[in-house]
PDB file of C-alpha atoms and ligand atoms in Angstrom:
ATOM      1  CA  MET A  18     -27.547 -74.131  17.920  1.00 80.00           C
ATOM      2  CA  PRO A  19     -25.983 -75.301  14.622  1.00 85.00           C
ATOM      3  CA  ARG A  20     -27.773 -78.202  12.940  1.00 88.00           C
ATOM      4  CA  PRO A  21     -25.760 -81.451  13.198  1.00 91.00           C
ATOM      5  CA  PHE A  22     -24.629 -83.175  10.017  1.00 95.00           C
ATOM      6  CA  PRO A  23     -25.321 -86.928   9.939  1.00 96.00           C
ATOM      7  CA  HIS A  24     -22.059 -88.034   8.264  1.00 97.00           C
ATOM      8  CA  ARG A  25     -18.513 -88.444   9.597  1.00 98.00           C
ATOM      9  CA  HIS A  26     -16.870 -88.263   6.148  1.00 98.00           C
ATOM     10  CA  LEU A  27     -17.677 -86.792   2.740  1.00 98.00           C
ATOM     11  CA  LEU A  28     -16.578 -89.536   0.374  1.00 98.00           C
ATOM     12  CA  GLY A  29     -19.227 -89.338  -2.340  1.00 98.00           C
ATOM     13  CA  ILE A  30     -22.663 -88.064  -3.251  1.00 98.00           C
ATOM     14  CA  GLU A  31     -24.371 -91.459  -2.928  1.00 96.00           C
ATOM     15  CA  GLN A  32     -24.256 -91.178   0.876  1.00 96.00           C
ATOM     16  CA  LEU A  33     -26.016 -87.788   0.884  1.00 98.00           C
ATOM     17  CA  SER A  34     -29.785 -87.349   1.009  1.00 98.00           C
ATOM     18  CA  ARG A  35     -31.486 -84.445  -0.727  1.00 98.00           C
ATOM     19  CA  ASP A  36     -31.742 -82.753   2.694  1.00 98.00           C
ATOM     20  CA  ASP A  37     -28.012 -83.242   3.352  1.00 98.00           C
ATOM     21  CA  ILE A  38     -27.184 -81.642  -0.007  1.00 98.00           C
ATOM     22  CA  LEU A  39     -29.527 -78.718   0.636  1.00 98.00           C
ATOM     23  CA  GLN A  40     -28.018 -78.254   4.107  1.00 98.00           C
ATOM     24  CA  ILE A  41     -24.528 -77.957   2.573  1.00 98.00           C
ATOM     25  CA  LEU A  42     -25.724 -75.534  -0.134  1.00 98.00           C
ATOM     26  CA  ASP A  43     -27.672 -73.424   2.362  1.00 98.00           C
ATOM     27  CA  GLU A  44     -24.749 -73.274   4.799  1.00 98.00           C
ATOM     28  CA  ALA A  45     -22.350 -72.418   1.938  1.00 98.00           C
ATOM     29  CA  GLU A  46     -24.435 -69.518   0.612  1.00 98.00           C
ATOM     30  CA  PRO A  47     -23.509 -66.932   3.315  1.00 98.00           C
ATOM     31  CA  TRP A  48     -19.801 -67.706   2.908  1.00 98.00           C
ATOM     32  CA  ILE A  49     -19.948 -66.168  -0.571  1.00 98.00           C
ATOM     33  CA  GLY A  50     -20.808 -62.728   0.854  1.00 98.00           C
ATOM     34  CA  PHE A  51     -18.238 -63.300   3.590  1.00 98.00           C
ATOM     35  CA  GLY A  52     -15.579 -63.968   0.941  1.00 98.00           C
ATOM     36  CA  ARG A  53     -16.421 -60.697  -0.790  1.00 98.00           C
ATOM     37  CA  GLY A  54     -15.911 -58.709   2.388  1.00 97.00           C
ATOM     38  CA  ARG A  55     -12.704 -56.975   3.334  1.00 96.00           C
ATOM     39  CA  ARG A  56     -11.991 -59.042   6.465  1.00 95.00           C
ATOM     40  CA  LYS A  57     -12.293 -62.765   5.843  1.00 97.00           C
ATOM     41  CA  GLN A  58     -11.566 -64.287   9.223  1.00 97.00           C
ATOM     42  CA  ASP A  59     -13.876 -66.570  11.188  1.00 98.00           C
ATOM     43  CA  GLN A  60     -12.612 -68.522  14.183  1.00 97.00           C
ATOM     44  CA  ARG A  61     -14.907 -71.565  14.328  1.00 97.00           C
ATOM     45  CA  LEU A  62     -12.097 -73.951  13.369  1.00 98.00           C
ATOM     46  CA  ALA A  63      -9.511 -72.204  15.581  1.00 98.00           C
ATOM     47  CA  GLY A  64      -7.241 -74.767  17.205  1.00 97.00           C
ATOM     48  CA  LEU A  65      -8.150 -77.486  14.679  1.00 98.00           C
ATOM     49  CA  THR A  66      -5.661 -78.919  12.200  1.00 98.00           C
ATOM     50  CA  GLN A  67      -6.576 -79.582   8.573  1.00 98.00           C
ATOM     51  CA  PHE A  68      -4.366 -81.706   6.319  1.00 98.00           C
ATOM     52  CA  ASN A  69      -4.724 -81.405   2.542  1.00 98.00           C
ATOM     53  CA  VAL A  70      -3.187 -84.634   1.235  1.00 98.00           C
ATOM     54  CA  PHE A  71      -2.731 -84.461  -2.528  1.00 98.00           C
ATOM     55  CA  PHE A  72      -1.328 -87.366  -4.536  1.00 98.00           C
ATOM     56  CA  GLU A  73      -2.416 -85.705  -7.799  1.00 96.00           C
ATOM     57  CA  ASN A  74      -2.049 -82.217  -9.232  1.00 96.00           C
ATOM     58  CA  SER A  75      -4.621 -79.552  -8.468  1.00 97.00           C
ATOM     59  CA  THR A  76      -5.033 -75.797  -8.640  1.00 97.00           C
ATOM     60  CA  ARG A  77      -8.652 -75.066  -7.722  1.00 98.00           C
ATOM     61  CA  THR A  78      -9.414 -77.848  -5.243  1.00 98.00           C
ATOM     62  CA  LEU A  79      -6.195 -77.734  -3.253  1.00 98.00           C
ATOM     63  CA  PHE A  80      -6.013 -73.980  -3.085  1.00 98.00           C
ATOM     64  CA  SER A  81      -9.690 -73.472  -2.267  1.00 98.00           C
ATOM     65  CA  PHE A  82      -9.577 -76.065   0.536  1.00 98.00           C
ATOM     66  CA  GLU A  83      -6.561 -74.219   1.924  1.00 98.00           C
ATOM     67  CA  VAL A  84      -8.289 -70.834   1.656  1.00 98.00           C
ATOM     68  CA  ALA A  85     -11.493 -72.285   3.142  1.00 98.00           C
ATOM     69  CA  GLY A  86      -9.700 -73.769   6.157  1.00 98.00           C
ATOM     70  CA  LYS A  87      -7.698 -70.615   6.813  1.00 98.00           C
ATOM     71  CA  ARG A  88     -10.775 -68.379   6.572  1.00 98.00           C
ATOM     72  CA  LEU A  89     -12.357 -70.557   9.269  1.00 98.00           C
ATOM     73  CA  GLY A  90      -9.302 -70.240  11.513  1.00 98.00           C
ATOM     74  CA  ALA A  91      -7.893 -73.773  11.068  1.00 98.00           C
ATOM     75  CA  GLN A  92      -4.208 -74.542  10.939  1.00 98.00           C
ATOM     76  CA  VAL A  93      -3.765 -75.915   7.429  1.00 98.00           C
ATOM     77  CA  ALA A  94      -0.873 -78.088   6.268  1.00 98.00           C
ATOM     78  CA  ASN A  95      -0.506 -79.349   2.707  1.00 98.00           C
ATOM     79  CA  PHE A  96       1.062 -82.706   1.834  1.00 97.00           C
ATOM     80  CA  HIS A  97       2.166 -83.225  -1.786  1.00 96.00           C
ATOM     81  CA  ALA A  98       3.075 -86.741  -2.874  1.00 95.00           C
ATOM     82  CA  ILE A  99       5.740 -85.305  -5.160  1.00 94.00           C
ATOM     83  CA  GLY A 100       8.784 -84.734  -2.987  1.00 94.00           C
ATOM     84  CA  SER A 101       7.443 -87.034  -0.227  1.00 95.00           C
ATOM     85  CA  SER A 102       8.388 -90.582   0.786  1.00 95.00           C
ATOM     86  CA  VAL A 103       5.624 -91.830  -1.540  1.00 95.00           C
ATOM     87  CA  GLN A 104       8.360 -91.523  -4.141  1.00 95.00           C
ATOM     88  CA  LYS A 105      10.465 -93.978  -2.104  1.00 96.00           C
ATOM     89  CA  GLY A 106       7.615 -96.489  -2.298  1.00 96.00           C
ATOM     90  CA  GLU A 107       5.663 -95.724   0.892  1.00 97.00           C
ATOM     91  CA  SER A 108       2.107 -97.010   0.500  1.00 97.00           C
ATOM     92  CA  LEU A 109      -1.105 -95.011   0.646  1.00 98.00           C
ATOM     93  CA  ILE A 110      -2.101 -96.589   3.970  1.00 98.00           C
ATOM     94  CA  ASP A 111       1.327 -96.132   5.568  1.00 98.00           C
ATOM     95  CA  THR A 112       1.309 -92.508   4.413  1.00 98.00           C
ATOM     96  CA  ALA A 113      -2.197 -92.015   5.847  1.00 98.00           C
ATOM     97  CA  LEU A 114      -1.293 -93.641   9.182  1.00 98.00           C
ATOM     98  CA  THR A 115       1.860 -91.529   9.409  1.00 98.00           C
ATOM     99  CA  LEU A 116      -0.088 -88.318   8.835  1.00 98.00           C
ATOM    100  CA  ASP A 117      -2.851 -89.459  11.200  1.00 98.00           C
ATOM    101  CA  ALA A 118      -0.288 -89.910  13.979  1.00 98.00           C
ATOM    102  CA  MET A 119       0.158 -86.107  13.846  1.00 98.00           C
ATOM    103  CA  ARG A 120      -3.496 -85.870  14.996  1.00 98.00           C
ATOM    104  CA  PRO A 121      -5.245 -83.853  12.276  1.00 98.00           C
ATOM    105  CA  ASP A 122      -8.908 -82.982  12.825  1.00 98.00           C
ATOM    106  CA  VAL A 123      -9.825 -83.368   9.161  1.00 98.00           C
ATOM    107  CA  MET A 124      -8.041 -84.795   6.095  1.00 98.00           C
ATOM    108  CA  VAL A 125      -8.798 -83.757   2.523  1.00 98.00           C
ATOM    109  CA  ILE A 126      -7.531 -86.328   0.015  1.00 98.00           C
ATOM    110  CA  ARG A 127      -6.999 -86.389  -3.730  1.00 98.00           C
ATOM    111  CA  HIS A 128      -5.663 -89.548  -5.357  1.00 98.00           C
ATOM    112  CA  SER A 129      -5.489 -91.058  -8.843  1.00 96.00           C
ATOM    113  CA  GLU A 130      -6.836 -94.388  -7.549  1.00 97.00           C
ATOM    114  CA  THR A 131     -10.614 -94.705  -7.339  1.00 97.00           C
ATOM    115  CA  GLY A 132     -11.585 -95.511  -3.745  1.00 98.00           C
ATOM    116  CA  ALA A 133      -8.359 -94.247  -2.142  1.00 98.00           C
ATOM    117  CA  PRO A 134     -10.124 -91.756   0.223  1.00 98.00           C
ATOM    118  CA  HIS A 135     -12.485 -94.566   1.304  1.00 98.00           C
ATOM    119  CA  GLN A 136      -9.481 -96.754   2.213  1.00 98.00           C
ATOM    120  CA  VAL A 137      -7.946 -93.898   4.187  1.00 98.00           C
ATOM    121  CA  ALA A 138     -11.231 -93.206   6.000  1.00 98.00           C
ATOM    122  CA  GLU A 139     -11.156 -96.810   7.290  1.00 98.00           C
ATOM    123  CA  VAL A 140      -7.844 -96.334   9.115  1.00 98.00           C
ATOM    124  CA  VAL A 141      -7.596 -92.720  10.298  1.00 98.00           C
ATOM    125  CA  GLY A 142      -9.138 -91.116  13.362  1.00 98.00           C
ATOM    126  CA  CYS A 143     -10.616 -87.996  11.739  1.00 98.00           C
ATOM    127  CA  PRO A 144     -13.165 -87.053   9.075  1.00 98.00           C
ATOM    128  CA  VAL A 145     -11.997 -87.532   5.465  1.00 98.00           C
ATOM    129  CA  VAL A 146     -13.099 -85.447   2.487  1.00 99.00           C
ATOM    130  CA  ASN A 147     -12.749 -86.872  -1.011  1.00 98.00           C
ATOM    131  CA  ALA A 148     -11.164 -84.150  -3.152  1.00 98.00           C
ATOM    132  CA  GLY A 149     -11.238 -86.334  -6.261  1.00 98.00           C
ATOM    133  CA  ASP A 150     -10.429 -90.053  -6.599  1.00 98.00           C
ATOM    134  CA  GLY A 151      -9.485 -91.449  -9.999  1.00 96.00           C
ATOM    135  CA  THR A 152     -12.559 -91.805 -12.164  1.00 94.00           C
ATOM    136  CA  GLY A 153     -14.743 -92.110  -9.064  1.00 97.00           C
ATOM    137  CA  GLU A 154     -16.122 -88.964  -7.474  1.00 98.00           C
ATOM    138  CA  HIS A 155     -15.405 -85.324  -6.785  1.00 98.00           C
ATOM    139  CA  PRO A 156     -18.250 -84.506  -4.390  1.00 98.00           C
ATOM    140  CA  THR A 157     -17.319 -80.935  -3.476  1.00 99.00           C
ATOM    141  CA  GLN A 158     -17.118 -80.099  -7.203  1.00 98.00           C
ATOM    142  CA  ALA A 159     -20.686 -81.344  -7.768  1.00 98.00           C
ATOM    143  CA  LEU A 160     -21.850 -79.408  -4.687  1.00 99.00           C
ATOM    144  CA  LEU A 161     -20.241 -76.195  -5.927  1.00 99.00           C
ATOM    145  CA  ASP A 162     -21.692 -76.800  -9.390  1.00 99.00           C
ATOM    146  CA  ALA A 163     -25.159 -77.135  -7.872  1.00 98.00           C
ATOM    147  CA  LEU A 164     -24.739 -73.973  -5.805  1.00 98.00           C
ATOM    148  CA  THR A 165     -23.547 -72.077  -8.892  1.00 98.00           C
ATOM    149  CA  MET A 166     -26.577 -73.254 -10.882  1.00 98.00           C
ATOM    150  CA  ARG A 167     -28.959 -72.356  -8.069  1.00 98.00           C
ATOM    151  CA  ARG A 168     -27.481 -68.865  -7.793  1.00 98.00           C
ATOM    152  CA  ARG A 169     -27.502 -68.260 -11.550  1.00 98.00           C
ATOM    153  CA  LYS A 170     -30.872 -69.840 -12.343  1.00 98.00           C
ATOM    154  CA  GLY A 171     -32.711 -69.428  -9.034  1.00 98.00           C
ATOM    155  CA  ARG A 172     -33.521 -73.165  -8.867  1.00 98.00           C
ATOM    156  CA  ILE A 173     -32.242 -76.619  -9.743  1.00 98.00           C
ATOM    157  CA  GLU A 174     -35.573 -78.463  -9.903  1.00 98.00           C
ATOM    158  CA  GLY A 175     -36.576 -78.825 -13.558  1.00 98.00           C
ATOM    159  CA  LEU A 176     -33.325 -77.417 -14.993  1.00 98.00           C
ATOM    160  CA  ARG A 177     -32.177 -79.110 -18.201  1.00 98.00           C
ATOM    161  CA  VAL A 178     -28.472 -79.778 -17.750  1.00 98.00           C
ATOM    162  CA  ALA A 179     -26.252 -81.192 -20.520  1.00 98.00           C
ATOM    163  CA  ILE A 180     -22.886 -82.625 -19.412  1.00 98.00           C
ATOM    164  CA  CYS A 181     -20.635 -82.792 -22.453  1.00 98.00           C
ATOM    165  CA  GLY A 182     -17.233 -84.208 -23.353  1.00 96.00           C
ATOM    166  CA  ASP A 183     -15.235 -86.955 -21.680  1.00 94.00           C
ATOM    167  CA  ILE A 184     -17.909 -88.333 -19.351  1.00 96.00           C
ATOM    168  CA  ARG A 185     -16.341 -91.798 -19.083  1.00 94.00           C
ATOM    169  CA  HIS A 186     -13.206 -90.653 -17.264  1.00 93.00           C
ATOM    170  CA  SER A 187     -14.704 -87.732 -15.367  1.00 96.00           C
ATOM    171  CA  ARG A 188     -15.232 -87.903 -11.598  1.00 97.00           C
ATOM    172  CA  VAL A 189     -16.945 -84.509 -11.895  1.00 98.00           C
ATOM    173  CA  ALA A 190     -19.536 -86.120 -14.162  1.00 98.00           C
ATOM    174  CA  GLY A 191     -19.687 -89.099 -11.780  1.00 97.00           C
ATOM    175  CA  SER A 192     -20.662 -86.892  -8.851  1.00 98.00           C
ATOM    176  CA  ASN A 193     -22.986 -84.627 -10.848  1.00 98.00           C
ATOM    177  CA  MET A 194     -24.825 -87.652 -12.269  1.00 98.00           C
ATOM    178  CA  LYS A 195     -25.650 -88.622  -8.676  1.00 98.00           C
ATOM    179  CA  LEU A 196     -26.309 -85.177  -7.246  1.00 98.00           C
ATOM    180  CA  LEU A 197     -28.354 -83.305  -9.849  1.00 98.00           C
ATOM    181  CA  PRO A 198     -31.160 -85.903 -10.181  1.00 98.00           C
ATOM    182  CA  LYS A 199     -31.546 -85.824  -6.369  1.00 98.00           C
ATOM    183  CA  LEU A 200     -32.383 -82.113  -6.724  1.00 98.00           C
ATOM    184  CA  GLY A 201     -34.772 -82.658  -9.643  1.00 98.00           C
ATOM    185  CA  ALA A 202     -32.638 -81.558 -12.612  1.00 98.00           C
ATOM    186  CA  ALA A 203     -33.120 -83.298 -15.981  1.00 98.00           C
ATOM    187  CA  LEU A 204     -29.695 -84.528 -17.119  1.00 98.00           C
ATOM    188  CA  ARG A 205     -28.318 -85.533 -20.498  1.00 98.00           C
ATOM    189  CA  LEU A 206     -24.867 -86.779 -21.383  1.00 98.00           C
ATOM    190  CA  VAL A 207     -23.165 -85.812 -24.655  1.00 98.00           C
ATOM    191  CA  GLY A 208     -19.908 -87.125 -26.109  1.00 96.00           C
ATOM    192  CA  PRO A 209     -18.248 -89.436 -28.592  1.00 94.00           C
ATOM    193  CA  PRO A 210     -19.284 -93.077 -28.055  1.00 94.00           C
ATOM    194  CA  ALA A 211     -15.812 -93.947 -26.676  1.00 92.00           C
ATOM    195  CA  LEU A 212     -16.103 -91.239 -24.009  1.00 94.00           C
ATOM    196  CA  LEU A 213     -19.611 -92.077 -22.790  1.00 96.00           C
ATOM    197  CA  PRO A 214     -19.974 -94.444 -19.807  1.00 95.00           C
ATOM    198  CA  ASP A 215     -21.096 -98.027 -20.456  1.00 94.00           C
ATOM    199  CA  ASP A 216     -23.880 -97.522 -17.917  1.00 93.00           C
ATOM    200  CA  THR A 217     -25.520 -94.093 -17.912  1.00 95.00           C
ATOM    201  CA  GLY A 218     -27.878 -95.064 -15.090  1.00 93.00           C
ATOM    202  CA  GLY A 219     -30.877 -94.267 -17.301  1.00 95.00           C
ATOM    203  CA  ILE A 220     -29.666 -90.743 -18.151  1.00 97.00           C
ATOM    204  CA  PRO A 221     -30.227 -90.055 -21.878  1.00 98.00           C
ATOM    205  CA  ALA A 222     -26.987 -89.986 -23.875  1.00 98.00           C
ATOM    206  CA  PHE A 223     -26.271 -88.271 -27.196  1.00 98.00           C
ATOM    207  CA  THR A 224     -23.342 -88.493 -29.583  1.00 98.00           C
ATOM    208  CA  ASN A 225     -24.299 -85.302 -31.442  1.00 98.00           C
ATOM    209  CA  LEU A 226     -23.547 -82.090 -29.537  1.00 98.00           C
ATOM    210  CA  ASP A 227     -26.260 -79.951 -31.173  1.00 98.00           C
ATOM    211  CA  GLU A 228     -28.911 -82.560 -30.380  1.00 98.00           C
ATOM    212  CA  GLY A 229     -27.595 -83.091 -26.863  1.00 98.00           C
ATOM    213  CA  ILE A 230     -27.663 -79.437 -25.848  1.00 98.00           C
ATOM    214  CA  GLU A 231     -30.982 -78.624 -27.516  1.00 98.00           C
ATOM    215  CA  GLY A 232     -33.026 -76.488 -25.113  1.00 98.00           C
ATOM    216  CA  ALA A 233     -30.464 -76.934 -22.292  1.00 98.00           C
ATOM    217  CA  ASP A 234     -30.458 -74.351 -19.493  1.00 98.00           C
ATOM    218  CA  VAL A 235     -26.955 -75.342 -18.402  1.00 98.00           C
ATOM    219  CA  VAL A 236     -24.202 -76.712 -20.631  1.00 98.00           C
ATOM    220  CA  MET A 237     -21.357 -78.201 -18.594  1.00 98.00           C
ATOM    221  CA  MET A 238     -18.210 -78.871 -20.621  1.00 98.00           C
ATOM    222  CA  LEU A 239     -15.522 -81.345 -19.520  1.00 97.00           C
ATOM    223  CA  ARG A 240     -11.950 -81.723 -20.712  1.00 93.00           C
ATOM    224  CA  ILE A 241     -10.561 -84.917 -22.236  1.00 86.00           C
ATOM    225  CA  GLN A 242      -8.784 -86.696 -19.355  1.00 80.00           C
ATOM    226  CA  ARG A 243      -5.863 -88.166 -21.279  1.00 73.00           C
ATOM    227  CA  GLU A 244      -4.105 -89.108 -18.035  1.00 72.00           C
ATOM    228  CA  ARG A 245      -6.893 -91.595 -17.246  1.00 65.00           C
ATOM    229  CA  MET A 246      -7.141 -93.226 -20.694  1.00 66.00           C
ATOM    230  CA  GLU A 247      -5.680 -96.616 -21.472  1.00 58.00           C
ATOM    231  CA  ALA A 248      -5.539 -95.820 -25.205  1.00 57.00           C
ATOM    232  CA  SER A 249      -5.537 -92.325 -26.628  1.00 56.00           C
ATOM    233  CA  VAL A 250      -8.789 -91.059 -28.095  1.00 58.00           C
ATOM    234  CA  SER A 251      -8.812 -91.486 -31.855  1.00 60.00           C
ATOM    235  CA  GLY A 252      -8.644 -88.389 -34.067  1.00 71.00           C
ATOM    236  CA  SER A 253      -7.038 -85.004 -33.546  1.00 83.00           C
ATOM    237  CA  LEU A 254      -7.985 -82.305 -31.067  1.00 84.00           C
ATOM    238  CA  GLN A 255      -9.105 -80.238 -34.076  1.00 87.00           C
ATOM    239  CA  ASP A 256     -11.516 -83.038 -35.055  1.00 89.00           C
ATOM    240  CA  PHE A 257     -12.772 -83.174 -31.464  1.00 90.00           C
ATOM    241  CA  HIS A 258     -13.320 -79.423 -31.447  1.00 93.00           C
ATOM    242  CA  ALA A 259     -15.179 -79.560 -34.761  1.00 94.00           C
ATOM    243  CA  ARG A 260     -17.595 -82.195 -33.452  1.00 95.00           C
ATOM    244  CA  TYR A 261     -17.730 -81.583 -29.707  1.00 96.00           C
ATOM    245  CA  GLY A 262     -16.288 -78.140 -29.038  1.00 96.00           C
ATOM    246  CA  LEU A 263     -18.732 -75.585 -27.626  1.00 98.00           C
ATOM    247  CA  THR A 264     -18.767 -72.318 -29.579  1.00 97.00           C
ATOM    248  CA  ARG A 265     -21.026 -69.323 -29.158  1.00 98.00           C
ATOM    249  CA  ALA A 266     -22.704 -70.109 -32.496  1.00 97.00           C
ATOM    250  CA  ARG A 267     -23.464 -73.654 -31.388  1.00 97.00           C
ATOM    251  CA  LEU A 268     -24.736 -72.576 -27.971  1.00 98.00           C
ATOM    252  CA  GLU A 269     -27.002 -69.893 -29.444  1.00 97.00           C
ATOM    253  CA  ARG A 270     -28.272 -72.211 -32.179  1.00 97.00           C
ATOM    254  CA  SER A 271     -29.240 -75.102 -29.927  1.00 98.00           C
ATOM    255  CA  ALA A 272     -29.412 -74.333 -26.189  1.00 98.00           C
ATOM    256  CA  ALA A 273     -32.047 -72.266 -24.331  1.00 98.00           C
ATOM    257  CA  PRO A 274     -31.773 -68.532 -25.095  1.00 98.00           C
ATOM    258  CA  ASP A 275     -30.488 -67.793 -21.587  1.00 98.00           C
ATOM    259  CA  ALA A 276     -28.325 -70.901 -21.235  1.00 98.00           C
ATOM    260  CA  ILE A 277     -25.205 -70.690 -19.095  1.00 98.00           C
ATOM    261  CA  VAL A 278     -21.909 -72.474 -19.657  1.00 98.00           C
ATOM    262  CA  MET A 279     -19.964 -74.215 -16.903  1.00 98.00           C
ATOM    263  CA  HIS A 280     -16.614 -76.004 -16.739  1.00 98.00           C
ATOM    264  CA  PRO A 281     -14.880 -77.437 -13.652  1.00 98.00           C
ATOM    265  CA  GLY A 282     -11.453 -76.556 -15.038  1.00 97.00           C
ATOM    266  CA  PRO A 283      -8.772 -76.860 -16.083  1.00 96.00           C
ATOM    267  CA  MET A 284     -10.043 -75.845 -19.527  1.00 96.00           C
ATOM    268  CA  ASN A 285      -8.492 -76.691 -22.845  1.00 93.00           C
ATOM    269  CA  ARG A 286      -9.386 -73.568 -24.789  1.00 95.00           C
ATOM    270  CA  GLY A 287     -10.061 -74.316 -28.431  1.00 94.00           C
ATOM    271  CA  VAL A 288     -10.681 -78.004 -27.691  1.00 93.00           C
ATOM    272  CA  GLU A 289     -13.883 -78.586 -25.664  1.00 95.00           C
ATOM    273  CA  ILE A 290     -14.714 -74.874 -25.379  1.00 97.00           C
ATOM    274  CA  ASP A 291     -13.946 -71.653 -27.244  1.00 97.00           C
ATOM    275  CA  GLY A 292     -11.952 -69.183 -25.148  1.00 97.00           C
ATOM    276  CA  GLU A 293     -14.160 -66.279 -26.218  1.00 97.00           C
ATOM    277  CA  LEU A 294     -17.278 -68.009 -24.863  1.00 98.00           C
ATOM    278  CA  ALA A 295     -15.510 -69.077 -21.664  1.00 98.00           C
ATOM    279  CA  ASP A 296     -14.565 -65.444 -21.017  1.00 98.00           C
ATOM    280  CA  ASP A 297     -18.089 -64.024 -21.526  1.00 98.00           C
ATOM    281  CA  PRO A 298     -19.401 -63.222 -18.013  1.00 96.00           C
ATOM    282  CA  GLU A 299     -23.029 -63.208 -19.253  1.00 97.00           C
ATOM    283  CA  ARG A 300     -22.803 -66.777 -20.487  1.00 98.00           C
ATOM    284  CA  SER A 301     -19.965 -68.309 -18.551  1.00 98.00           C
ATOM    285  CA  ALA A 302     -20.203 -69.188 -14.846  1.00 98.00           C
ATOM    286  CA  ILE A 303     -16.704 -70.688 -14.787  1.00 98.00           C
ATOM    287  CA  LEU A 304     -15.077 -68.198 -12.423  1.00 98.00           C
ATOM    288  CA  GLU A 305     -18.240 -68.124 -10.302  1.00 98.00           C
ATOM    289  CA  GLN A 306     -17.742 -71.883  -9.860  1.00 98.00           C
ATOM    290  CA  VAL A 307     -14.331 -71.138  -8.366  1.00 98.00           C
ATOM    291  CA  GLU A 308     -15.849 -68.609  -5.955  1.00 98.00           C
ATOM    292  CA  THR A 309     -18.657 -70.928  -4.845  1.00 98.00           C
ATOM    293  CA  GLY A 310     -16.013 -73.638  -4.427  1.00 98.00           C
ATOM    294  CA  VAL A 311     -14.438 -71.819  -1.498  1.00 99.00           C
ATOM    295  CA  ALA A 312     -17.864 -71.313   0.115  1.00 99.00           C
ATOM    296  CA  VAL A 313     -18.895 -74.957  -0.311  1.00 99.00           C
ATOM    297  CA  ARG A 314     -15.592 -76.155   1.126  1.00 99.00           C
ATOM    298  CA  MET A 315     -15.987 -73.837   4.113  1.00 98.00           C
ATOM    299  CA  ALA A 316     -19.444 -75.320   4.731  1.00 98.00           C
ATOM    300  CA  VAL A 317     -18.140 -78.886   4.407  1.00 98.00           C
ATOM    301  CA  LEU A 318     -15.195 -78.298   6.768  1.00 98.00           C
ATOM    302  CA  ASP A 319     -17.507 -76.614   9.277  1.00 98.00           C
ATOM    303  CA  LEU A 320     -20.104 -79.421   9.120  1.00 98.00           C
ATOM    304  CA  LEU A 321     -17.624 -82.283   9.429  1.00 98.00           C
ATOM    305  CA  THR A 322     -15.765 -80.806  12.395  1.00 97.00           C
ATOM    306  CA  ARG A 323     -18.833 -79.716  14.386  1.00 95.00           C
ATOM    307  CA  ASP A 324     -18.487 -82.502  16.957  1.00 91.00           C
ATOM    308  CA  ARG A 325     -14.777 -81.760  17.510  1.00 88.00           C
ATOM    309  CA  ARG A 326     -15.254 -78.226  18.805  1.00 88.00           C
TER     310      ARG A 326
HETATM  311  N1  LIG B 427     -12.006 -78.740 -10.775  1.00 96.59           N
HETATM  312  C1  LIG B 427     -10.853 -79.258 -10.290  1.00 96.59           C
HETATM  313  O1  LIG B 427     -10.838 -80.289  -9.623  1.00 96.59           O
HETATM  314  O2  LIG B 427      -9.738 -78.527 -10.598  1.00 96.59           O
HETATM  315  P1  LIG B 427      -8.283 -78.849 -10.033  1.00 96.59           P
HETATM  316  O3  LIG B 427      -7.836 -80.153 -10.662  1.00 96.59           O
HETATM  317  O4  LIG B 427      -7.427 -77.680 -10.462  1.00 96.59           O
HETATM  318  O5  LIG B 427      -8.388 -78.984  -8.556  1.00 96.59           O
END
């Protein structure tokens, strides 16, 4: 008998207890081996309809939700705001109600406005998954990050994790700052003062990269989110790289000897991270994050639709 999941939607990490998070990670784990097999077809979502509703660009999240749903047997339909009646001025809620009238069993939503998936969850008749809302949250990214760390390091409790770069505008940082402390990791934030949040929630913050990553077991790099900035960050990308770009030399000088590097993507090679380091499979878990992403999204889709089957 599968264990029930005590939430209708997955809108953010705040709502999840430590046990909820561990349930998702534990249920995701076997899907990694499944994904490596030749035949990748399960039928537990057969007959269910999954809508991926994307008002913002995506490669990893959109595609992995589609792959996850199809591997579970769901019928998956993707809605892209570009080319839709959103461009004729149709509102978020009218768009959501229109899609809901087609009776989906789960909706996955990405939107540039913080809180948009929460608004949609109020009016539709199915579970909603937040696939990234503005500068708010990206819960499945934080879950896949945690699973990647657990697989690489064997634990999360006690891990020293440095999140570096544009923290202020990053929903990935927003979700990780809520999730990782629940699992006992010791977090630090590193970035230029203008890109650190006003309220770090008690998490230590550093403006010097070498100091911030000192002894870190995991160094998570984030890109500068220019699309979410009111004013452009001062200085050139070369200046940013000189002060905040992660290079092999910097990692080996300051982080733990066996530190791993993570990045949610998309990467700006030569800005926040050197391409050579990103491509080193010993150090970099970046492509592993993509693989665990499919597994985590399979677990989330399975958990949220359990009472509809
Ligand atoms: N990590 C992430 O959200 O990537 P995409 O924007 O490509 O989905």
